[in-house]
Short mmCIF file of C-alpha atoms and ligand atoms in Angstrom, two decimals:
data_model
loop_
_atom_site.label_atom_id
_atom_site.label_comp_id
_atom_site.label_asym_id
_atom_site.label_seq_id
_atom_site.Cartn_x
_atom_site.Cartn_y
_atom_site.Cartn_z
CA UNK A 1 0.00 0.00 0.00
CA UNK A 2 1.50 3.47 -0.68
CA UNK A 3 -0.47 5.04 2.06
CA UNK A 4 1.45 8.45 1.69
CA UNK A 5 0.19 8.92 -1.77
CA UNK A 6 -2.64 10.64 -1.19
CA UNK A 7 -1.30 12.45 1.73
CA UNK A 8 -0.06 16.20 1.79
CA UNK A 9 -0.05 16.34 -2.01
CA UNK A 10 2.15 18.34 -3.13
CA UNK A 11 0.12 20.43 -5.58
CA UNK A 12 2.29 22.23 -7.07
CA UNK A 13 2.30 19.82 -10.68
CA UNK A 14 -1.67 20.32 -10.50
CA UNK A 15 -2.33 23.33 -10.27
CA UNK A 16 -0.41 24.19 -12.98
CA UNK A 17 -2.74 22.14 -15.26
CA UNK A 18 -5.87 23.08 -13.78
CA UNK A 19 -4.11 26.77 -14.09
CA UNK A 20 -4.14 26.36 -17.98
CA UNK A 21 -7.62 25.41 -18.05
CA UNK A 22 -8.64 28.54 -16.16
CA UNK A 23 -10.92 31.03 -18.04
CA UNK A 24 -11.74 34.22 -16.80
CA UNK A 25 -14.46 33.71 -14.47
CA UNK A 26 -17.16 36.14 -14.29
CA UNK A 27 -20.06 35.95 -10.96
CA UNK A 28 -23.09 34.81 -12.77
CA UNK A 29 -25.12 37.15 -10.39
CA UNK A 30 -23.66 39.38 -7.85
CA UNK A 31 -25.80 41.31 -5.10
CA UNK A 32 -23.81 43.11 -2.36
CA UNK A 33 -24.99 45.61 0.27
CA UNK A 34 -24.01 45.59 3.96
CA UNK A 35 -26.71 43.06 4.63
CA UNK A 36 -26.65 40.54 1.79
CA UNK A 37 -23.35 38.15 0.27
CA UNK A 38 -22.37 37.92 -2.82
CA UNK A 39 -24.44 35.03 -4.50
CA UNK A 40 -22.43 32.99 -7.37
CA UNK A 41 -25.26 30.85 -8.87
CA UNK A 42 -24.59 28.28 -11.46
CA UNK A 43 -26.18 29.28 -15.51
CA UNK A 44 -26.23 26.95 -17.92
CA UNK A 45 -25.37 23.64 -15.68
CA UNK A 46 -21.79 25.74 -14.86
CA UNK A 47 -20.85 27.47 -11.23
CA UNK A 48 -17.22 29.16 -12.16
CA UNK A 49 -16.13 31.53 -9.87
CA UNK A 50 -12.92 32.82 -8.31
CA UNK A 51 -12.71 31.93 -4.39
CA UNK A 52 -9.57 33.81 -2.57
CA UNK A 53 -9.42 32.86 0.98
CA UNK A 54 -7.11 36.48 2.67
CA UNK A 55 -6.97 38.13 6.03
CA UNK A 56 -8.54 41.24 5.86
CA UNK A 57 -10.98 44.03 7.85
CA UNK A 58 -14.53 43.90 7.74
CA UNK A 59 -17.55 44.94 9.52
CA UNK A 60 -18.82 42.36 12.39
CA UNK A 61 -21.69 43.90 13.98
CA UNK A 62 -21.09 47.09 15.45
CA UNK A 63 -17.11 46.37 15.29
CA UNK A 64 -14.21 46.55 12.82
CA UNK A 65 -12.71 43.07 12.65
CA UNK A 66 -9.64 41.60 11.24
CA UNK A 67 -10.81 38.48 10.14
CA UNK A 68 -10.38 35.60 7.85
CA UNK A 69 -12.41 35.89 4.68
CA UNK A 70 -13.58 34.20 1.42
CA UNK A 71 -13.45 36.94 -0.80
CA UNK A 72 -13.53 39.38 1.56
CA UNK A 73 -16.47 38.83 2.75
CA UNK A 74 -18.30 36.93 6.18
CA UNK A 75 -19.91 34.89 6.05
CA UNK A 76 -18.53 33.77 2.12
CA UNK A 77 -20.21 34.40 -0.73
CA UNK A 78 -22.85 31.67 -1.14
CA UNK A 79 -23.15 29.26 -4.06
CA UNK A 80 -26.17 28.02 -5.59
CA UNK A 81 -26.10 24.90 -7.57
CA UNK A 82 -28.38 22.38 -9.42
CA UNK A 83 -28.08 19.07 -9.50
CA UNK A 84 -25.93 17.65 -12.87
CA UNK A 85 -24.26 21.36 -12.87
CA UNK A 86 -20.31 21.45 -13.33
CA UNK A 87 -18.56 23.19 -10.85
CA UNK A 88 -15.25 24.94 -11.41
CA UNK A 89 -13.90 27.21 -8.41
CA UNK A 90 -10.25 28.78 -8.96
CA UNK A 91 -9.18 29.39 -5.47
CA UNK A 92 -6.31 31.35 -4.30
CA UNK A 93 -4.77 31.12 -0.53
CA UNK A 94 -3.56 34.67 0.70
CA UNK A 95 -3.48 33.47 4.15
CA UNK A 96 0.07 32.70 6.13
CA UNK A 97 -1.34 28.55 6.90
CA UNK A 98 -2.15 25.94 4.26
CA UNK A 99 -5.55 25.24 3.83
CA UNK A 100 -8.06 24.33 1.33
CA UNK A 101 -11.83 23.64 0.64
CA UNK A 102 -14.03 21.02 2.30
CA UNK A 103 -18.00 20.92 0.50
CA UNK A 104 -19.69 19.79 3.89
CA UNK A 105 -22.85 17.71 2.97
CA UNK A 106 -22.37 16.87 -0.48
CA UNK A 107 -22.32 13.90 -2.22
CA UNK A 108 -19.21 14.53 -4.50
CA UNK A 109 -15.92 12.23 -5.40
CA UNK A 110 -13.61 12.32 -2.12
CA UNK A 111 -10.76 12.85 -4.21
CA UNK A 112 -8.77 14.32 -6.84
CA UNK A 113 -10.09 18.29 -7.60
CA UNK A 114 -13.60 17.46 -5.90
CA UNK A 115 -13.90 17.02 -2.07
CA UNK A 116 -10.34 15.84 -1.13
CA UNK A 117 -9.25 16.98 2.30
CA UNK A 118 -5.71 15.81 1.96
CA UNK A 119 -4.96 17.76 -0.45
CA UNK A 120 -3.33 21.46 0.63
CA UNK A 121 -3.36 24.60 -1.01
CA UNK A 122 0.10 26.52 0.37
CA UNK A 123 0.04 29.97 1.22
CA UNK A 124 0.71 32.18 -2.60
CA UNK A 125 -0.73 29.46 -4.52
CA UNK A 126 -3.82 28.57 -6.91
CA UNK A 127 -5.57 25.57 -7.06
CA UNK A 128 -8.89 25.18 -9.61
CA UNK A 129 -11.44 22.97 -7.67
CA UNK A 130 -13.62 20.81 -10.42
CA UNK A 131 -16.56 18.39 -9.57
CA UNK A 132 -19.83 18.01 -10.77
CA UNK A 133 -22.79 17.78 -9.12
CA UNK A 134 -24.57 14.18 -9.45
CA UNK A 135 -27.48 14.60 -11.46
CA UNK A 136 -30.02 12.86 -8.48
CA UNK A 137 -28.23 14.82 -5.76
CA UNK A 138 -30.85 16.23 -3.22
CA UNK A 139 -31.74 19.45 -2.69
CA UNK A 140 -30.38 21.01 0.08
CA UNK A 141 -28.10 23.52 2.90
CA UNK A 142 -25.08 22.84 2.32
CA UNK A 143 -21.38 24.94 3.33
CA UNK A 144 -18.04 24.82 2.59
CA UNK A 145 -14.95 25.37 5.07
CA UNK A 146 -11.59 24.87 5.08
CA UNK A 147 -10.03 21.64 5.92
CA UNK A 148 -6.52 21.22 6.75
CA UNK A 149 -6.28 19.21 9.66
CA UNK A 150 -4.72 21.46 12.95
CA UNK A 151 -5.52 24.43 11.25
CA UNK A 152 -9.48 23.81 10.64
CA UNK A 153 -10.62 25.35 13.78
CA UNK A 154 -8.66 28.39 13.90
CA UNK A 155 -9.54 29.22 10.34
CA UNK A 156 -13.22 28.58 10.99
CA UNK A 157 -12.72 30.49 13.92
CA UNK A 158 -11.20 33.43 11.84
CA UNK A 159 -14.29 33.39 10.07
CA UNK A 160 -13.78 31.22 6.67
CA UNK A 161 -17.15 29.64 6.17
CA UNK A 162 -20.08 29.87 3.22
CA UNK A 163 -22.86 28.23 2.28
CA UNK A 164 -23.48 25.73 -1.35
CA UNK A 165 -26.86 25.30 -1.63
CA UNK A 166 -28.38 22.79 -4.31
CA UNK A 167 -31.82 23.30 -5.41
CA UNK A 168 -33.69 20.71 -6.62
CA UNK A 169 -37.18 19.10 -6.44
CA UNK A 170 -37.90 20.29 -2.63
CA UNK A 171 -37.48 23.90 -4.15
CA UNK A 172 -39.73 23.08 -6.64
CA UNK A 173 -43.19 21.75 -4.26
CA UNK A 174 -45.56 24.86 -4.89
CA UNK A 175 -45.74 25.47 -1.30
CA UNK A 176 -42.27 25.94 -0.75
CA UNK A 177 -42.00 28.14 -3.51
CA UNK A 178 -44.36 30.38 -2.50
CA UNK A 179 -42.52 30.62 1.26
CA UNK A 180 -40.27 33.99 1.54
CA UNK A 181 -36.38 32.52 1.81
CA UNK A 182 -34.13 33.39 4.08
CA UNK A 183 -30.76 31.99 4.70
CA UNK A 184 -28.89 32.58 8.44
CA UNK A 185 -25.38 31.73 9.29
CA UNK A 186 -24.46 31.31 12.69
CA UNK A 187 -21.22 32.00 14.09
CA UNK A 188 -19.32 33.04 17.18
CA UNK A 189 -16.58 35.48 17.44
CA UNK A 190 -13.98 36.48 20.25
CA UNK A 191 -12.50 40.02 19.54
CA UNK A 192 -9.69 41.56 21.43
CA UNK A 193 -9.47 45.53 21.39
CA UNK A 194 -7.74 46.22 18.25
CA UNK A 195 -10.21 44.00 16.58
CA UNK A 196 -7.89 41.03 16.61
CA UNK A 197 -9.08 37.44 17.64
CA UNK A 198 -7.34 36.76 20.65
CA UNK A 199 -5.54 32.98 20.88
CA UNK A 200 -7.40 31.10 22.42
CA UNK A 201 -6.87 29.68 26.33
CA UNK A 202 -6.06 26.40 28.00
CA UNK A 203 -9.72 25.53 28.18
CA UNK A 204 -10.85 26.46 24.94
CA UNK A 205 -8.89 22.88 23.79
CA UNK A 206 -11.23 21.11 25.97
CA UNK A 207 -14.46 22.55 25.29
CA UNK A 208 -13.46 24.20 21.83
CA UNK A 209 -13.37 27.93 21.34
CA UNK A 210 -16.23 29.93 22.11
CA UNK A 211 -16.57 33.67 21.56
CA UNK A 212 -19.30 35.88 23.06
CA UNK A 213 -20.29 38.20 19.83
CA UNK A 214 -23.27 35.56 18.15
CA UNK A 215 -23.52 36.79 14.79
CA UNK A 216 -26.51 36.07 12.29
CA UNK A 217 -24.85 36.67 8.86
CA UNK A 218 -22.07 38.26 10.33
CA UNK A 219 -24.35 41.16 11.97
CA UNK A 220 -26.01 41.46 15.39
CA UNK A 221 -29.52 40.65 15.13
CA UNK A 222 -30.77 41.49 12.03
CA UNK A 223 -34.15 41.45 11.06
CA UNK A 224 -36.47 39.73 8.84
CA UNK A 225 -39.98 40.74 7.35
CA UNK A 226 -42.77 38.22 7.71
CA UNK A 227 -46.83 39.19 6.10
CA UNK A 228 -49.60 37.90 8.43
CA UNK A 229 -50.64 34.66 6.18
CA UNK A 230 -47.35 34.28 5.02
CA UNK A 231 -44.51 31.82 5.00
CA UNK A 232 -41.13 31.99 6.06
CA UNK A 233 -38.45 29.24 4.95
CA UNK A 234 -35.50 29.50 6.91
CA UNK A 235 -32.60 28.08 5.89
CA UNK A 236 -29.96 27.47 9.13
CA UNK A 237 -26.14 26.94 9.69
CA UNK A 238 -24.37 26.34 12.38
CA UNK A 239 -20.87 27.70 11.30
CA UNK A 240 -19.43 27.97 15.17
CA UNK A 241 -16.88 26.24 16.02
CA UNK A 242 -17.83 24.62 19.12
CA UNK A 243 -20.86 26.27 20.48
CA UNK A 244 -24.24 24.65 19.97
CA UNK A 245 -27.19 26.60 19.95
CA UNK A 246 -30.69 25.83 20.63
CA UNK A 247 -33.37 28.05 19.27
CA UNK A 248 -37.17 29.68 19.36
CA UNK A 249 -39.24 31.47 18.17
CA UNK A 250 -40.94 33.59 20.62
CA UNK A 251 -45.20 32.70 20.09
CA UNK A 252 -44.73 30.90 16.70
CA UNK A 253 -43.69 27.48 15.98
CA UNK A 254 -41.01 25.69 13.81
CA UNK A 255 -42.21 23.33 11.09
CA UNK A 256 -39.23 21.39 10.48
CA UNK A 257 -38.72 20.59 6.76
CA UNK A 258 -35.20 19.42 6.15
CA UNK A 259 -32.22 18.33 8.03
CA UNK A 260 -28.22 18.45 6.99
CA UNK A 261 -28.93 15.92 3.76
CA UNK A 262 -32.33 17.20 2.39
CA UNK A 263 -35.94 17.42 3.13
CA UNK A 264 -38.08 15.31 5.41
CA UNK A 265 -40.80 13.81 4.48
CA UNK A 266 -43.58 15.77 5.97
CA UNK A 267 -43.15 18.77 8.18
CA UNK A 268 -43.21 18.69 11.99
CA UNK A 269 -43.54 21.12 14.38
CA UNK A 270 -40.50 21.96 16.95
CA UNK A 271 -40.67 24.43 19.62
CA UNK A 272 -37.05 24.45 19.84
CA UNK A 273 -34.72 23.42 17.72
CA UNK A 274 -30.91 22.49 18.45
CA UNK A 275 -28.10 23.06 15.68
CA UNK A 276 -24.82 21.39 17.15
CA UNK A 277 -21.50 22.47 15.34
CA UNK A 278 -21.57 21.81 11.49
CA UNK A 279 -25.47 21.13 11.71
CA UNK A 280 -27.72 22.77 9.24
CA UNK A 281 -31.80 22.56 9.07
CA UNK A 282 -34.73 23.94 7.52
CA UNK A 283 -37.84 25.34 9.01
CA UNK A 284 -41.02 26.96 8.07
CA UNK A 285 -42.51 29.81 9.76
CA UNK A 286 -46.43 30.37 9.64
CA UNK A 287 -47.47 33.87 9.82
CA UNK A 288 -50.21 33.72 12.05
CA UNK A 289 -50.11 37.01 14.13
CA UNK A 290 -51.33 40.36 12.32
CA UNK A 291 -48.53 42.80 13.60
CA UNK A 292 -45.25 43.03 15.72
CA UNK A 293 -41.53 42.09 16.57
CA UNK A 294 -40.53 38.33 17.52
CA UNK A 295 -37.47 37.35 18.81
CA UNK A 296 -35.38 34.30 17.93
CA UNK A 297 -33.83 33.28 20.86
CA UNK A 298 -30.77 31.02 21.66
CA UNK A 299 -30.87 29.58 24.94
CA UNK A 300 -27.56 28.50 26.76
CA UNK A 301 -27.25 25.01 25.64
CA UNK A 302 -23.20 23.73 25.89
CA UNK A 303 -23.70 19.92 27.26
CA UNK A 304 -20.14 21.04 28.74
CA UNK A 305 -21.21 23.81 30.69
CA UNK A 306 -23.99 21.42 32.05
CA UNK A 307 -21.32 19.02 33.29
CA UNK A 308 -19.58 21.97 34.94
CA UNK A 309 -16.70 22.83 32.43
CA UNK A 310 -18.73 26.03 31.82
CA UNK A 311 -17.38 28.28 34.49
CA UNK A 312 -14.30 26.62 34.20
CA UNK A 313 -13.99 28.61 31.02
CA UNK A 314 -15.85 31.70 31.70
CA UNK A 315 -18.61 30.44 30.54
CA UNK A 316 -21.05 32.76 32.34
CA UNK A 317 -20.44 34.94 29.56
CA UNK A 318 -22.30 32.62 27.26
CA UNK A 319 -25.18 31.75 30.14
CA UNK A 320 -27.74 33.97 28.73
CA UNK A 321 -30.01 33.59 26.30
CA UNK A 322 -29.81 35.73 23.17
CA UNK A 323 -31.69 37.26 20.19
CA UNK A 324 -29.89 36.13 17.38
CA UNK A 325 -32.89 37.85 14.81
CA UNK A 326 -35.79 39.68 14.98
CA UNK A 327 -38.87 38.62 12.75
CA UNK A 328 -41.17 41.72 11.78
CA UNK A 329 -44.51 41.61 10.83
CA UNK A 330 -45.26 43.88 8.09
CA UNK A 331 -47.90 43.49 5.71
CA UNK A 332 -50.63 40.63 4.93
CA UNK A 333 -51.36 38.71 2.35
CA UNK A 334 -53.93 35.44 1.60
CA UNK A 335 -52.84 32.64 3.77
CA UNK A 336 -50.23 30.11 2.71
CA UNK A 337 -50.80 26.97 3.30
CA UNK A 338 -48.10 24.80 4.91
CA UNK A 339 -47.19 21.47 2.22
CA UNK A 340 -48.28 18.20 3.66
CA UNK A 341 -45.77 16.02 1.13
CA UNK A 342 -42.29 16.79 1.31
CA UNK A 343 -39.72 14.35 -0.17
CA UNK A 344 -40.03 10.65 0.88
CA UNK A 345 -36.98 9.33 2.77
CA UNK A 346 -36.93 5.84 2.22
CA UNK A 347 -35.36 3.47 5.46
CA UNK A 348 -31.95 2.70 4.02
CA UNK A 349 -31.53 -1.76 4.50
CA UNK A 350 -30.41 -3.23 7.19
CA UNK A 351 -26.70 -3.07 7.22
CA UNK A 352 -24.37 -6.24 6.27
CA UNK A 353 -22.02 -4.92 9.36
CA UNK A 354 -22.63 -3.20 12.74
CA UNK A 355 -19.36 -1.08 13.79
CA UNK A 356 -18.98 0.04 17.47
CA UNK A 357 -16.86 3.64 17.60
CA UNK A 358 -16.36 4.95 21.39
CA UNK A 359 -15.87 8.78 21.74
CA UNK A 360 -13.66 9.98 24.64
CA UNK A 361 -10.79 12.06 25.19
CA UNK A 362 -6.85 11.42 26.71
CA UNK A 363 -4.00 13.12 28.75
CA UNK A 364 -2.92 15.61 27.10
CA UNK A 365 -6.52 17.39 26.08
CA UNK A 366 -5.91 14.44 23.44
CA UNK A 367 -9.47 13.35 21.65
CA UNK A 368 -9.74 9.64 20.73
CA UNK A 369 -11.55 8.05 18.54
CA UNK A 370 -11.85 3.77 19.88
CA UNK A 371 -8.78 5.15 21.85
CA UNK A 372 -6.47 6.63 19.06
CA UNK A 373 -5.74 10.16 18.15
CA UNK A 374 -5.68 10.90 14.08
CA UNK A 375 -3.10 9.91 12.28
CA UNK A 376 -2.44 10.55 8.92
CA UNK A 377 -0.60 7.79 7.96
CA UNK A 378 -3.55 5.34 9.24
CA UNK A 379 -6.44 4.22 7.80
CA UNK A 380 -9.02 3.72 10.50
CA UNK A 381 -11.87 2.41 8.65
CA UNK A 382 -12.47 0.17 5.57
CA UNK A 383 -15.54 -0.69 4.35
CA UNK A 384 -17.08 -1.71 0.56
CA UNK A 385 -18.55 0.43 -1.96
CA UNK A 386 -22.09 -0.23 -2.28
CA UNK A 387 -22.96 -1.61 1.55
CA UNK A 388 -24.72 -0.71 4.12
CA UNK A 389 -23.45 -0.39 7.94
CA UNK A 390 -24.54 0.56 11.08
CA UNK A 391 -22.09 2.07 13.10
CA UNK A 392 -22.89 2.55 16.87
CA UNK A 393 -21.17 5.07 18.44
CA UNK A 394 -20.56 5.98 22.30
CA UNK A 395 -19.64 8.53 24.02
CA UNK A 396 -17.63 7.61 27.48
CA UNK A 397 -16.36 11.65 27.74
CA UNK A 398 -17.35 14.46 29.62
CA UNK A 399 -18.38 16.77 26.78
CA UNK A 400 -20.43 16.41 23.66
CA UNK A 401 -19.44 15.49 20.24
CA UNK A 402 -21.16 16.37 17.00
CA UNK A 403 -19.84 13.42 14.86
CA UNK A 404 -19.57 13.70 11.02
CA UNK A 405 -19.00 11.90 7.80
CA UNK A 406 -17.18 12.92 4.85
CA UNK A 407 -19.54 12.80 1.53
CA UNK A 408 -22.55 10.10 2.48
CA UNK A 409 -25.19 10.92 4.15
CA UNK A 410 -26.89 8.64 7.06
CA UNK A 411 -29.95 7.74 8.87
CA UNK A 412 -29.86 8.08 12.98
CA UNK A 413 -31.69 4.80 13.77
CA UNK A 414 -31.68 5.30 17.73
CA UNK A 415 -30.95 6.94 20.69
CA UNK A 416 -29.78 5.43 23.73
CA UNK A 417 -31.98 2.47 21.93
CA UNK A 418 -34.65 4.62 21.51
CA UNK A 419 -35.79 4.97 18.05
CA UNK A 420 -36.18 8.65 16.34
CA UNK A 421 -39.46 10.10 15.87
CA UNK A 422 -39.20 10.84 12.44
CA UNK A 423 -36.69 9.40 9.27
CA UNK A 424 -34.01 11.87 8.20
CA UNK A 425 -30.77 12.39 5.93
CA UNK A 426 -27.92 14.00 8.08
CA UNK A 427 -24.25 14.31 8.25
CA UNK A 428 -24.37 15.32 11.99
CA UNK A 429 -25.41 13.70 14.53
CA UNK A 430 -24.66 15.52 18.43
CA UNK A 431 -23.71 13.13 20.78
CA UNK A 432 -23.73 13.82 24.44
CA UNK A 433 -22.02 12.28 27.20
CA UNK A 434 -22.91 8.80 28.40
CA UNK A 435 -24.98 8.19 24.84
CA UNK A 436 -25.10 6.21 22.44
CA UNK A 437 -26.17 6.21 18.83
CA UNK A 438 -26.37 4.12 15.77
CA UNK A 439 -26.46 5.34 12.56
CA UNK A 440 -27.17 3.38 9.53
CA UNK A 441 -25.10 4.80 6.23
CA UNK A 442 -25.06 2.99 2.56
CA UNK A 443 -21.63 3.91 0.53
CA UNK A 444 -22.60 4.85 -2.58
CA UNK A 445 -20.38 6.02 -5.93
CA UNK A 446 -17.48 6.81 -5.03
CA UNK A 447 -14.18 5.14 -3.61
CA UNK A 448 -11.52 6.48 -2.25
CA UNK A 449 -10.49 7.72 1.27
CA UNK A 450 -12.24 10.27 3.15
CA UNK A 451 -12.65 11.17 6.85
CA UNK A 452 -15.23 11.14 10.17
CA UNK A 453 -14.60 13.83 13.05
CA UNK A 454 -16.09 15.51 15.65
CA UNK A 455 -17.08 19.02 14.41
CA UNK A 456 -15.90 20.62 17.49
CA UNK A 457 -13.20 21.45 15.55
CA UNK A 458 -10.92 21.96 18.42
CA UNK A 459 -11.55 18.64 19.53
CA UNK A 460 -10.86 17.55 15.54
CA UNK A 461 -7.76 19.50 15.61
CA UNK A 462 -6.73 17.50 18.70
CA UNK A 463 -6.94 14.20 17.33
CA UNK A 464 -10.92 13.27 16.91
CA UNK A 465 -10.69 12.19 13.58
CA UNK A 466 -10.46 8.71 11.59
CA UNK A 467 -9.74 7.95 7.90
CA UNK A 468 -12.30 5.85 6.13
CA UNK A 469 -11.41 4.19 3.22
CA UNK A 470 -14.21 3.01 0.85
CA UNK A 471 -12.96 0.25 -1.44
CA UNK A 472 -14.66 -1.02 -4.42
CA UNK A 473 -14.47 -4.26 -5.90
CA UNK A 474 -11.39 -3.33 -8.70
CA UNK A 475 -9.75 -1.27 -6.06
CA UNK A 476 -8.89 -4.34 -3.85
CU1 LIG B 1 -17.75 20.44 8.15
CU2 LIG B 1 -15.00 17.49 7.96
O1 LIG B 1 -16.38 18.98 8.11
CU1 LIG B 2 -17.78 17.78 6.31
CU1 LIG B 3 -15.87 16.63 20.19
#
């Protein structure tokens, strides 16, 4: 096996060819105000754009930053995509650290110029980013982040995140298409007094970095219009690095209608809703008052401040609960109804193998994965193209774990052995101490080697990470 193959590529022989095949790349539509990204959406089945991640000064709220930016801007511009569409991103690092671009949630090849996470993109160079969308990918909320592992959470931290979205069939139900979009990025900063982000302290390894400025869209509460009768469709992301949120709506309720890997099948109404690190969903809003201002609220919810790590880390300062948006009534219109048919999720089989994975951390502030921190040069996983397993996963720590996978989705099948109320794609699934979950995943098109973390990136950083290696039949 010539495990180091894929490893730390040396891209320097690549991106000169994907350099020669690099047109001039105009934004196929561009909107920019204080209050709304840039938006590159894909014409003609092709997304080009040019994707410089650079250090620069921007406006976070009500302060002047210096932050880490796609294109100067944060949150990134966002990408809109169909499925079948060609995408083409020349991307340029201006920052001092490797890094390079993870597509979190999509169902893309795990390698080459698609979603390959070993590769790095050193500081001065260019590297042109080609995949293409499958043609029966699902509509959905999906991001993009960088992924260089030691580096991921302080980037992220800096503030280099944006959304992909795909749109698809679940854009296209009449109902949904009717609802009033809106898309909110969540993300915690920590500023120091000249604007700088201040390194981060001994406890932030443990329970990840958490700052106390929650921005929406990288602004302090901003608001949102709503018409009595109307419908909202939010579209969430939780782009923190460690802190998970748990929101409401104050005198409405959330009709759930997709989760990190597409729609559900028929929408259900939450009072609260919890986004863990890296978790996206989407919810409809009913407007069913004639007049006024309602706050979304997050309520205190780090499972490590519950298990007393919280103070430990001055986490009074995140103890309060917080409008993160304001929804305005303004307006009415004839009522919308709210779909009853979303997109079926069909169970996935039952699996051919049942993995166990324990969750824990070491000496050190080490994080362990079945007792081993990452390494590189090990493949921790192998499983077959075109199976199905369960994979049960524990968590024997003190804090809670968000646990991902790299490019297929899954299905949570239980809790603590209880099953889940509803079917569901994700890529997340929080875990908090003492439970256990199994998930149920099918590997489908590609091989190749990919990776699983925790999306406390901190805790990723620090070792929380595993190599999976998909094998098809001609690749063994
Ligand atoms: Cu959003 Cu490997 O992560
Ligand atoms: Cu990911
Ligand atoms: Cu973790």
């Amino acid at each position: 096996m010539h495990r180091r193959n894929f490893l730390l590529l040396s891209i320097g022989a690549a991106s000169a060819a994907a350099l020669t095949q690099c047109a001039t790349s105009q934004p196929s539509t561009v909107q920019s105000s204080a209050t709304s990204p840039q938006i590159y959406r894909s014409q003609a089945g092709q997304l080009s754009l040019d994707l410089v991640a650079q250090a620069q000064t921007v406006q976070l709220g009500d302060r002047r930053a210096n932050l880490l930016t796609y294109n100067g801007q944060v949150p990134g511009p966002r990408l809109e995509v169909r499925p079948g569409d060609r995408v083409q991103i020349h991307f340029t690092n201006q920052l001092k650290q490797p890094t390079n671009l993870h597509y979190h949630g999509l169902h893309i090849p795990q390698d080459g110029t698609a979603d390959n996470v070993f590769l790095q993109v050193h500081p001065g160079e260019r590297y042109t980013y080609q995949f293409e969308i499958p043609a029966n990918h699902p509509a959905g909320t999906f991001w993009y982040h960088p992924h260089v592992h030691g580096q991921v959470a302080k980037q992220l931290f800096g503030g280099l995140a944006g959304l992909l979205v795909v749109r698809g069939e679940l854009d296209e139900i009449s109902e949904i298409q009717a609802a009033q979009e809106e898309f909110l990025v969540f993300k915690d900063f920590a500023l120091g007094a000249q604007g700088n982000i201040p390194a981060p302290g001994h406890m932030a390894y443990m329970t990840g970095r958490v700052g106390d400025l929650l921005t929406t869209n990288g602004q302090l509460n901003p608001q949102f219009t709503l018409a009595q009768g109307g419908l909202l469709r939010l579209r969430l992301l939780n782009a923190s690095v460690s802190r998970f949120l748990r929101l409401s709506l104050e005198a409405h309720s959330f009709y759930l209608m997709a989760t990190d890997g597409g729609a559900i099948a028929h929408p259900v109404e939450l009072e609260t809703l919890d986004l863990a690190p890296g978790e996206r969903t989407e919810v409809l809003i009913q407007g069913i008052h004639a007049s006024g201002q309602y706050r979304l609220l997050n309520t205190p919810f780090n499972p490590a401040q519950s298990m007393g790590m919280g103070r430990m880390h001055g986490g009074s300062r995140n103890a309060r609960t917080e409008t993160v948006a304001t929804v305005r009534y303004s307006g009415s219109r004839s009522p919308l109804a709210m779909p009853e048919q979303l997109i079926p999720v069909e169970l996935l089989p039952e699996p051919q193998i049942t993995r166990q994975f324990t969750l824990n951390h070491g000496a050190g502030m080490v994080f362990l994965i079945n007792g081993q921190a990452f390494d590189p040069d090990r493949v921790d996983t192998t499983v077959q193209l075109n199976t199905t397993e369960d994979w049960l996963i524990q968590n024997t720590g003190m804090m809670a774990h968000p646990f991902h996978v790299h490019v297929n989705k899954f299905q949570v099948m239980s809790r603590n052995g209880q099953p889940m109320p509803y079917l569901a794609w994700k890529d997340v699934v929080s875990i908090q101490p003492g439970e256990q979950v199994r998930l149920r995943m099918q590997f489908k098109d590609f091989s190749g080697k990919t990776v699983y973390h925790c999306h406390v990136l901190d805790h990723e950083d620090r070792g929380m990470m595993g190599i999976l290696d998909i094998q098809s039949a001609d690749s063994i």
